[in-house]
PDB file of C-alpha atoms in Angstrom:
ATOM      1  CA  UNK A  92       0.156   0.088   0.099  1.00  0.00           C
ATOM      2  CA  UNK A  93       1.536   3.326  -0.982  1.00  0.00           C
ATOM      3  CA  UNK A  94       0.961   6.016   1.740  1.00  0.00           C
ATOM      4  CA  UNK A  95       0.676   9.509   0.557  1.00  0.00           C
ATOM      5  CA  UNK A  96       2.241  12.387   2.354  1.00  0.00           C
ATOM      6  CA  UNK A  97       2.331  15.988   1.799  1.00  0.00           C
ATOM      7  CA  UNK A  98       5.717  17.885   1.917  1.00  0.00           C
ATOM      8  CA  UNK A  99       6.123  21.799   1.614  1.00  0.00           C
ATOM      9  CA  UNK A 100       8.632  23.274  -0.950  1.00  0.00           C
ATOM     10  CA  UNK A 101       8.704  27.034  -0.856  1.00  0.00           C
ATOM     11  CA  UNK A 102       5.947  28.075  -2.925  1.00  0.00           C
ATOM     12  CA  UNK A 103       4.761  24.489  -4.030  1.00  0.00           C
ATOM     13  CA  UNK A 104       3.698  21.464  -2.176  1.00  0.00           C
ATOM     14  CA  UNK A 105       4.642  18.056  -3.255  1.00  0.00           C
ATOM     15  CA  UNK A 106       2.882  14.756  -2.809  1.00  0.00           C
ATOM     16  CA  UNK A 107       5.114  11.564  -2.032  1.00  0.00           C
ATOM     17  CA  UNK A 108       4.348   7.938  -1.759  1.00  0.00           C
ATOM     18  CA  UNK A 109       5.968   5.573   0.754  1.00  0.00           C
ATOM     19  CA  UNK A 110       5.432   1.841   1.143  1.00  0.00           C
ATOM     20  CA  UNK A 111       4.868   1.241   5.047  1.00  0.00           C
ATOM     21  CA  UNK A 112       7.652   3.662   5.991  1.00  0.00           C
ATOM     22  CA  UNK A 113      10.108   2.820   3.750  1.00  0.00           C
ATOM     23  CA  UNK A 114      11.818   5.462   1.531  1.00  0.00           C
ATOM     24  CA  UNK A 115       9.950   7.571  -0.875  1.00  0.00           C
ATOM     25  CA  UNK A 116       9.113   5.450  -4.216  1.00  0.00           C
ATOM     26  CA  UNK A 117       7.410   8.091  -6.149  1.00  0.00           C
ATOM     27  CA  UNK A 118       6.398  12.038  -6.060  1.00  0.00           C
ATOM     28  CA  UNK A 119       4.523  14.452  -7.649  1.00  0.00           C
ATOM     29  CA  UNK A 120       6.375  17.763  -7.431  1.00  0.00           C
ATOM     30  CA  UNK A 121       5.029  21.051  -7.717  1.00  0.00           C
ATOM     31  CA  UNK A 122       1.613  19.604  -7.774  1.00  0.00           C
ATOM     32  CA  UNK A 123      -0.138  22.991  -6.575  1.00  0.00           C
ATOM     33  CA  UNK A 124       0.893  26.713  -5.874  1.00  0.00           C
ATOM     34  CA  UNK A 125       0.584  27.689  -1.993  1.00  0.00           C
ATOM     35  CA  UNK A 126      -0.016  23.834  -0.962  1.00  0.00           C
ATOM     36  CA  UNK A 127      -1.638  20.776  -1.779  1.00  0.00           C
ATOM     37  CA  UNK A 128      -4.636  20.154   0.951  1.00  0.00           C
ATOM     38  CA  UNK A 129      -6.035  16.710   0.047  1.00  0.00           C
ATOM     39  CA  UNK A 130      -5.903  13.940  -2.361  1.00  0.00           C
ATOM     40  CA  UNK A 131      -7.598  10.468  -3.316  1.00  0.00           C
ATOM     41  CA  UNK A 132      -7.001   7.501  -5.440  1.00  0.00           C
ATOM     42  CA  UNK A 133      -9.224   6.543  -8.186  1.00  0.00           C
ATOM     43  CA  UNK A 134     -10.660   3.459  -7.177  1.00  0.00           C
ATOM     44  CA  UNK A 135     -10.814   1.718 -10.725  1.00  0.00           C
ATOM     45  CA  UNK A 136      -7.319   3.198 -11.964  1.00  0.00           C
ATOM     46  CA  UNK A 137      -4.670   2.911  -9.146  1.00  0.00           C
ATOM     47  CA  UNK A 138      -2.278   4.986 -11.409  1.00  0.00           C
ATOM     48  CA  UNK A 139      -4.395   8.087 -11.163  1.00  0.00           C
ATOM     49  CA  UNK A 140      -5.183  10.136  -8.091  1.00  0.00           C
ATOM     50  CA  UNK A 141      -7.083  13.564  -7.766  1.00  0.00           C
ATOM     51  CA  UNK A 142      -5.533  16.510  -5.583  1.00  0.00           C
ATOM     52  CA  UNK A 143      -6.984  19.459  -4.190  1.00  0.00           C
ATOM     53  CA  UNK A 144      -4.961  22.630  -3.553  1.00  0.00           C
ATOM     54  CA  UNK A 145      -4.931  26.169  -2.004  1.00  0.00           C
ATOM     55  CA  UNK A 146      -5.097  27.592  -5.170  1.00  0.00           C
ATOM     56  CA  UNK A 147      -8.712  26.429  -5.656  1.00  0.00           C
ATOM     57  CA  UNK A 148      -7.858  23.849  -8.429  1.00  0.00           C
ATOM     58  CA  UNK A 149      -8.786  20.127  -8.670  1.00  0.00           C
ATOM     59  CA  UNK A 150      -6.132  18.395 -10.451  1.00  0.00           C
ATOM     60  CA  UNK A 151      -5.609  14.786 -12.032  1.00  0.00           C
ATOM     61  CA  UNK A 152      -2.389  13.035 -12.153  1.00  0.00           C
ATOM     62  CA  UNK A 153      -1.252  10.070 -14.049  1.00  0.00           C
ATOM     63  CA  UNK A 154       1.505   8.599 -11.525  1.00  0.00           C
ATOM     64  CA  UNK A 155       3.225   6.813 -14.283  1.00  0.00           C
ATOM     65  CA  UNK A 156       4.200  10.011 -16.019  1.00  0.00           C
ATOM     66  CA  UNK A 157       3.946  13.076 -13.612  1.00  0.00           C
ATOM     67  CA  UNK A 158       6.808  14.977 -15.448  1.00  0.00           C
ATOM     68  CA  UNK A 159       4.294  15.635 -18.018  1.00  0.00           C
ATOM     69  CA  UNK A 160       1.964  17.611 -15.686  1.00  0.00           C
ATOM     70  CA  UNK A 161      -1.688  17.157 -14.646  1.00  0.00           C
ATOM     71  CA  UNK A 162      -3.846  15.200 -17.265  1.00  0.00           C
ATOM     72  CA  UNK A 163      -6.654  17.264 -16.285  1.00  0.00           C
ATOM     73  CA  UNK A 164      -7.607  20.776 -14.215  1.00  0.00           C
ATOM     74  CA  UNK A 165     -10.922  21.487 -13.063  1.00  0.00           C
ATOM     75  CA  UNK A 166     -11.703  25.260 -11.857  1.00  0.00           C
ATOM     76  CA  UNK A 167     -14.803  25.252  -9.578  1.00  0.00           C
ATOM     77  CA  UNK A 168     -13.708  27.279  -6.198  1.00  0.00           C
ATOM     78  CA  UNK A 169     -12.682  30.682  -5.090  1.00  0.00           C
ATOM     79  CA  UNK A 170     -10.706  29.671  -2.213  1.00  0.00           C
ATOM     80  CA  UNK A 171      -8.745  26.671  -0.658  1.00  0.00           C
ATOM     81  CA  UNK A 172     -10.023  23.241  -1.574  1.00  0.00           C
ATOM     82  CA  UNK A 173     -10.539  21.116   1.595  1.00  0.00           C
ATOM     83  CA  UNK A 174     -11.527  17.617   0.617  1.00  0.00           C
ATOM     84  CA  UNK A 175     -11.668  15.759  -2.508  1.00  0.00           C
ATOM     85  CA  UNK A 176     -13.233  12.292  -2.853  1.00  0.00           C
ATOM     86  CA  UNK A 177     -13.848   9.634  -5.499  1.00  0.00           C
ATOM     87  CA  UNK A 178     -16.951   7.697  -5.986  1.00  0.00           C
ATOM     88  CA  UNK A 179     -15.837   4.204  -4.884  1.00  0.00           C
ATOM     89  CA  UNK A 180     -18.353   2.484  -7.065  1.00  0.00           C
ATOM     90  CA  UNK A 181     -18.392   4.869 -10.426  1.00  0.00           C
ATOM     91  CA  UNK A 182     -14.951   6.611 -10.869  1.00  0.00           C
ATOM     92  CA  UNK A 183     -16.607   9.250 -13.271  1.00  0.00           C
ATOM     93  CA  UNK A 184     -18.034  10.953 -10.121  1.00  0.00           C
ATOM     94  CA  UNK A 185     -15.904  13.181  -8.071  1.00  0.00           C
ATOM     95  CA  UNK A 186     -16.674  15.473  -4.857  1.00  0.00           C
ATOM     96  CA  UNK A 187     -14.771  18.667  -4.086  1.00  0.00           C
ATOM     97  CA  UNK A 188     -15.425  20.901  -0.957  1.00  0.00           C
ATOM     98  CA  UNK A 189     -13.521  24.079  -0.101  1.00  0.00           C
ATOM     99  CA  UNK A 190     -13.395  27.007   2.414  1.00  0.00           C
ATOM    100  CA  UNK A 191     -15.537  29.179  -0.034  1.00  0.00           C
ATOM    101  CA  UNK A 192     -18.182  26.934   1.361  1.00  0.00           C
ATOM    102  CA  UNK A 193     -19.205  25.139  -1.822  1.00  0.00           C
ATOM    103  CA  UNK A 194     -19.446  21.523  -2.376  1.00  0.00           C
ATOM    104  CA  UNK A 195     -19.171  20.439  -6.268  1.00  0.00           C
ATOM    105  CA  UNK A 196     -20.110  17.081  -7.563  1.00  0.00           C
ATOM    106  CA  UNK A 197     -17.997  16.328 -10.904  1.00  0.00           C
ATOM    107  CA  UNK A 198     -18.511  14.110 -13.812  1.00  0.00           C
ATOM    108  CA  UNK A 199     -14.865  13.461 -14.747  1.00  0.00           C
ATOM    109  CA  UNK A 200     -15.688  10.993 -17.582  1.00  0.00           C
ATOM    110  CA  UNK A 201     -12.631  11.352 -20.026  1.00  0.00           C
ATOM    111  CA  UNK A 202     -10.073  10.117 -17.524  1.00  0.00           C
ATOM    112  CA  UNK A 203     -12.516   7.206 -15.826  1.00  0.00           C
ATOM    113  CA  UNK A 204     -12.198   3.650 -16.310  1.00  0.00           C
ATOM    114  CA  UNK A 205     -15.406   3.965 -18.289  1.00  0.00           C
ATOM    115  CA  UNK A 206     -15.549   6.921 -20.364  1.00  0.00           C
ATOM    116  CA  UNK A 207     -19.035   8.015 -21.674  1.00  0.00           C
ATOM    117  CA  UNK A 208     -18.827   8.067 -25.434  1.00  0.00           C
ATOM    118  CA  UNK A 209     -22.231   9.400 -26.279  1.00  0.00           C
ATOM    119  CA  UNK A 210     -23.735  12.360 -24.148  1.00  0.00           C
ATOM    120  CA  UNK A 211     -26.752  14.625 -25.027  1.00  0.00           C
ATOM    121  CA  UNK A 212     -26.481  18.416 -26.050  1.00  0.00           C
ATOM    122  CA  UNK A 213     -27.758  19.284 -22.418  1.00  0.00           C
ATOM    123  CA  UNK A 214     -24.618  17.435 -21.088  1.00  0.00           C
ATOM    124  CA  UNK A 215     -22.520  20.532 -20.986  1.00  0.00           C
ATOM    125  CA  UNK A 216     -22.753  21.918 -17.571  1.00  0.00           C
ATOM    126  CA  UNK A 217     -21.238  24.873 -15.693  1.00  0.00           C
ATOM    127  CA  UNK A 218     -17.684  23.467 -15.280  1.00  0.00           C
ATOM    128  CA  UNK A 219     -14.812  24.487 -17.254  1.00  0.00           C
ATOM    129  CA  UNK A 220     -13.466  22.915 -20.534  1.00  0.00           C
ATOM    130  CA  UNK A 221     -10.527  20.703 -20.788  1.00  0.00           C
ATOM    131  CA  UNK A 222      -6.739  21.712 -19.892  1.00  0.00           C
ATOM    132  CA  UNK A 223      -6.134  22.439 -23.262  1.00  0.00           C
ATOM    133  CA  UNK A 224      -9.144  24.809 -23.564  1.00  0.00           C
ATOM    134  CA  UNK A 225      -7.934  26.876 -20.543  1.00  0.00           C
ATOM    135  CA  UNK A 226      -4.343  27.266 -21.499  1.00  0.00           C
ATOM    136  CA  UNK A 227      -4.062  27.143 -25.520  1.00  0.00           C
ATOM    137  CA  UNK A 228      -5.425  29.351 -27.997  1.00  0.00           C
ATOM    138  CA  UNK A 229      -8.591  27.989 -29.946  1.00  0.00           C
ATOM    139  CA  UNK A 230      -8.295  26.097 -33.266  1.00  0.00           C
ATOM    140  CA  UNK A 231      -8.556  28.709 -36.255  1.00  0.00           C
ATOM    141  CA  UNK A 232     -10.628  25.683 -37.929  1.00  0.00           C
ATOM    142  CA  UNK A 233     -13.902  24.924 -36.409  1.00  0.00           C
ATOM    143  CA  UNK A 234     -14.148  21.446 -38.095  1.00  0.00           C
ATOM    144  CA  UNK A 235     -10.388  20.316 -36.989  1.00  0.00           C
ATOM    145  CA  UNK A 236     -10.092  17.405 -34.854  1.00  0.00           C
ATOM    146  CA  UNK A 237      -9.112  19.364 -32.149  1.00  0.00           C
ATOM    147  CA  UNK A 238     -12.529  21.315 -31.824  1.00  0.00           C
ATOM    148  CA  UNK A 239     -14.532  17.973 -31.938  1.00  0.00           C
ATOM    149  CA  UNK A 240     -12.282  16.698 -29.255  1.00  0.00           C
ATOM    150  CA  UNK A 241     -12.498  19.898 -27.005  1.00  0.00           C
ATOM    151  CA  UNK A 242     -16.107  19.542 -27.508  1.00  0.00           C
ATOM    152  CA  UNK A 243     -16.321  16.030 -26.139  1.00  0.00           C
ATOM    153  CA  UNK A 244     -14.092  16.714 -23.578  1.00  0.00           C
ATOM    154  CA  UNK A 245     -16.394  19.845 -22.504  1.00  0.00           C
ATOM    155  CA  UNK A 246     -19.421  17.404 -21.988  1.00  0.00           C
ATOM    156  CA  UNK A 247     -17.633  14.800 -20.362  1.00  0.00           C
ATOM    157  CA  UNK A 248     -15.795  16.731 -17.766  1.00  0.00           C
ATOM    158  CA  UNK A 249     -18.174  19.195 -16.048  1.00  0.00           C
ATOM    159  CA  UNK A 250     -19.604  20.251 -12.526  1.00  0.00           C
ATOM    160  CA  UNK A 251     -23.253  18.596 -12.684  1.00  0.00           C
ATOM    161  CA  UNK A 252     -24.490  19.597  -9.217  1.00  0.00           C
ATOM    162  CA  UNK A 253     -23.632  21.936  -6.286  1.00  0.00           C
ATOM    163  CA  UNK A 254     -24.426  22.934  -2.791  1.00  0.00           C
ATOM    164  CA  UNK A 255     -23.414  25.759  -0.560  1.00  0.00           C
ATOM    165  CA  UNK A 256     -22.841  25.694   2.957  1.00  0.00           C
ATOM    166  CA  UNK A 257     -23.008  28.683   5.473  1.00  0.00           C
ATOM    167  CA  UNK A 258     -19.495  27.997   6.574  1.00  0.00           C
ATOM    168  CA  UNK A 259     -16.417  26.333   5.160  1.00  0.00           C
ATOM    169  CA  UNK A 260     -16.825  22.633   4.003  1.00  0.00           C
ATOM    170  CA  UNK A 261     -14.434  20.449   6.298  1.00  0.00           C
ATOM    171  CA  UNK A 262     -15.393  17.085   4.461  1.00  0.00           C
ATOM    172  CA  UNK A 263     -17.392  15.153   2.372  1.00  0.00           C
ATOM    173  CA  UNK A 264     -18.084  11.292   1.977  1.00  0.00           C
ATOM    174  CA  UNK A 265     -19.826   8.992  -0.426  1.00  0.00           C
ATOM    175  CA  UNK A 266     -22.243   6.313   1.344  1.00  0.00           C
ATOM    176  CA  UNK A 267     -20.687   3.000   1.677  1.00  0.00           C
ATOM    177  CA  UNK A 268     -23.877   1.032   0.279  1.00  0.00           C
ATOM    178  CA  UNK A 269     -25.597   3.566  -1.839  1.00  0.00           C
ATOM    179  CA  UNK A 270     -23.457   4.615  -4.874  1.00  0.00           C
ATOM    180  CA  UNK A 271     -25.677   7.700  -5.514  1.00  0.00           C
ATOM    181  CA  UNK A 272     -25.703   8.972  -2.056  1.00  0.00           C
ATOM    182  CA  UNK A 273     -23.295  11.512  -0.550  1.00  0.00           C
ATOM    183  CA  UNK A 274     -22.818  13.835   2.577  1.00  0.00           C
ATOM    184  CA  UNK A 275     -20.663  16.844   3.373  1.00  0.00           C
ATOM    185  CA  UNK A 276     -20.098  18.435   6.885  1.00  0.00           C
ATOM    186  CA  UNK A 277     -19.210  22.233   7.242  1.00  0.00           C
ATOM    187  CA  UNK A 278     -17.284  24.190  10.057  1.00  0.00           C
ATOM    188  CA  UNK A 279     -20.686  25.415  11.716  1.00  0.00           C
ATOM    189  CA  UNK A 280     -21.340  21.372  12.173  1.00  0.00           C
ATOM    190  CA  UNK A 281     -24.217  21.538   9.347  1.00  0.00           C
ATOM    191  CA  UNK A 282     -24.410  18.102   7.540  1.00  0.00           C
ATOM    192  CA  UNK A 283     -25.865  17.867   3.993  1.00  0.00           C
ATOM    193  CA  UNK A 284     -27.053  14.532   2.555  1.00  0.00           C
ATOM    194  CA  UNK A 285     -27.479  14.806  -1.172  1.00  0.00           C
ATOM    195  CA  UNK A 286     -28.318  12.427  -4.185  1.00  0.00           C
ATOM    196  CA  UNK A 287     -26.718  12.083  -7.615  1.00  0.00           C
ATOM    197  CA  UNK A 288     -28.970  13.573 -10.312  1.00  0.00           C
ATOM    198  CA  UNK A 289     -31.333  11.052 -11.947  1.00  0.00           C
ATOM    199  CA  UNK A 290     -29.800  12.272 -15.575  1.00  0.00           C
ATOM    200  CA  UNK A 291     -26.265  11.412 -14.305  1.00  0.00           C
ATOM    201  CA  UNK A 292     -27.224   7.884 -13.019  1.00  0.00           C
ATOM    202  CA  UNK A 293     -28.531   7.197 -16.648  1.00  0.00           C
ATOM    203  CA  UNK A 294     -25.535   8.183 -18.394  1.00  0.00           C
ATOM    204  CA  UNK A 295     -23.263   6.041 -16.443  1.00  0.00           C
ATOM    205  CA  UNK A 296     -25.565   2.955 -16.306  1.00  0.00           C
ATOM    206  CA  UNK A 297     -26.907   3.248 -19.869  1.00  0.00           C
TER     207      UNK A 297
END
């Protein structure tokens, strides 16, 4: 079992992995500016992890090629992220909570173990586009393969639901027996229990 540890490096934080107290076997240097606050393994793809940072970003890493940078970046918080949690039954679903009092439910299909290849027009949610869309200029050719790929990623990786607490979100968890049920707790002790929207269930199951 690889145990993650967070180490400060000036303006960046690194995630390192050790096996039962042995020497570091792997690391993700400079994963977040200002600090990495939480992480979680993909339950179906053990070489993929998600991290939340004090920069308000959720990042996804392939541990086999961390030198290439994150494979996906999601931007849906305005302050520190306090928790990220994968759904243990369906790795297309991820929760992220932050000190901005928001709890976001993401569909991250493009890097899951079962990508959704067919999505409706209304599948595009309020989340951002792909990593390429955020940091690269748009293609000058509307019919180019890149444009088609970007459109698919926009529909595959989006925020599909959200909830707002009165105070900062301290933690979130998925139900151990119900794949579609999750809960979150905030600094003021408020607990919210929510369900994955029905339309998302159908996209995953059908």
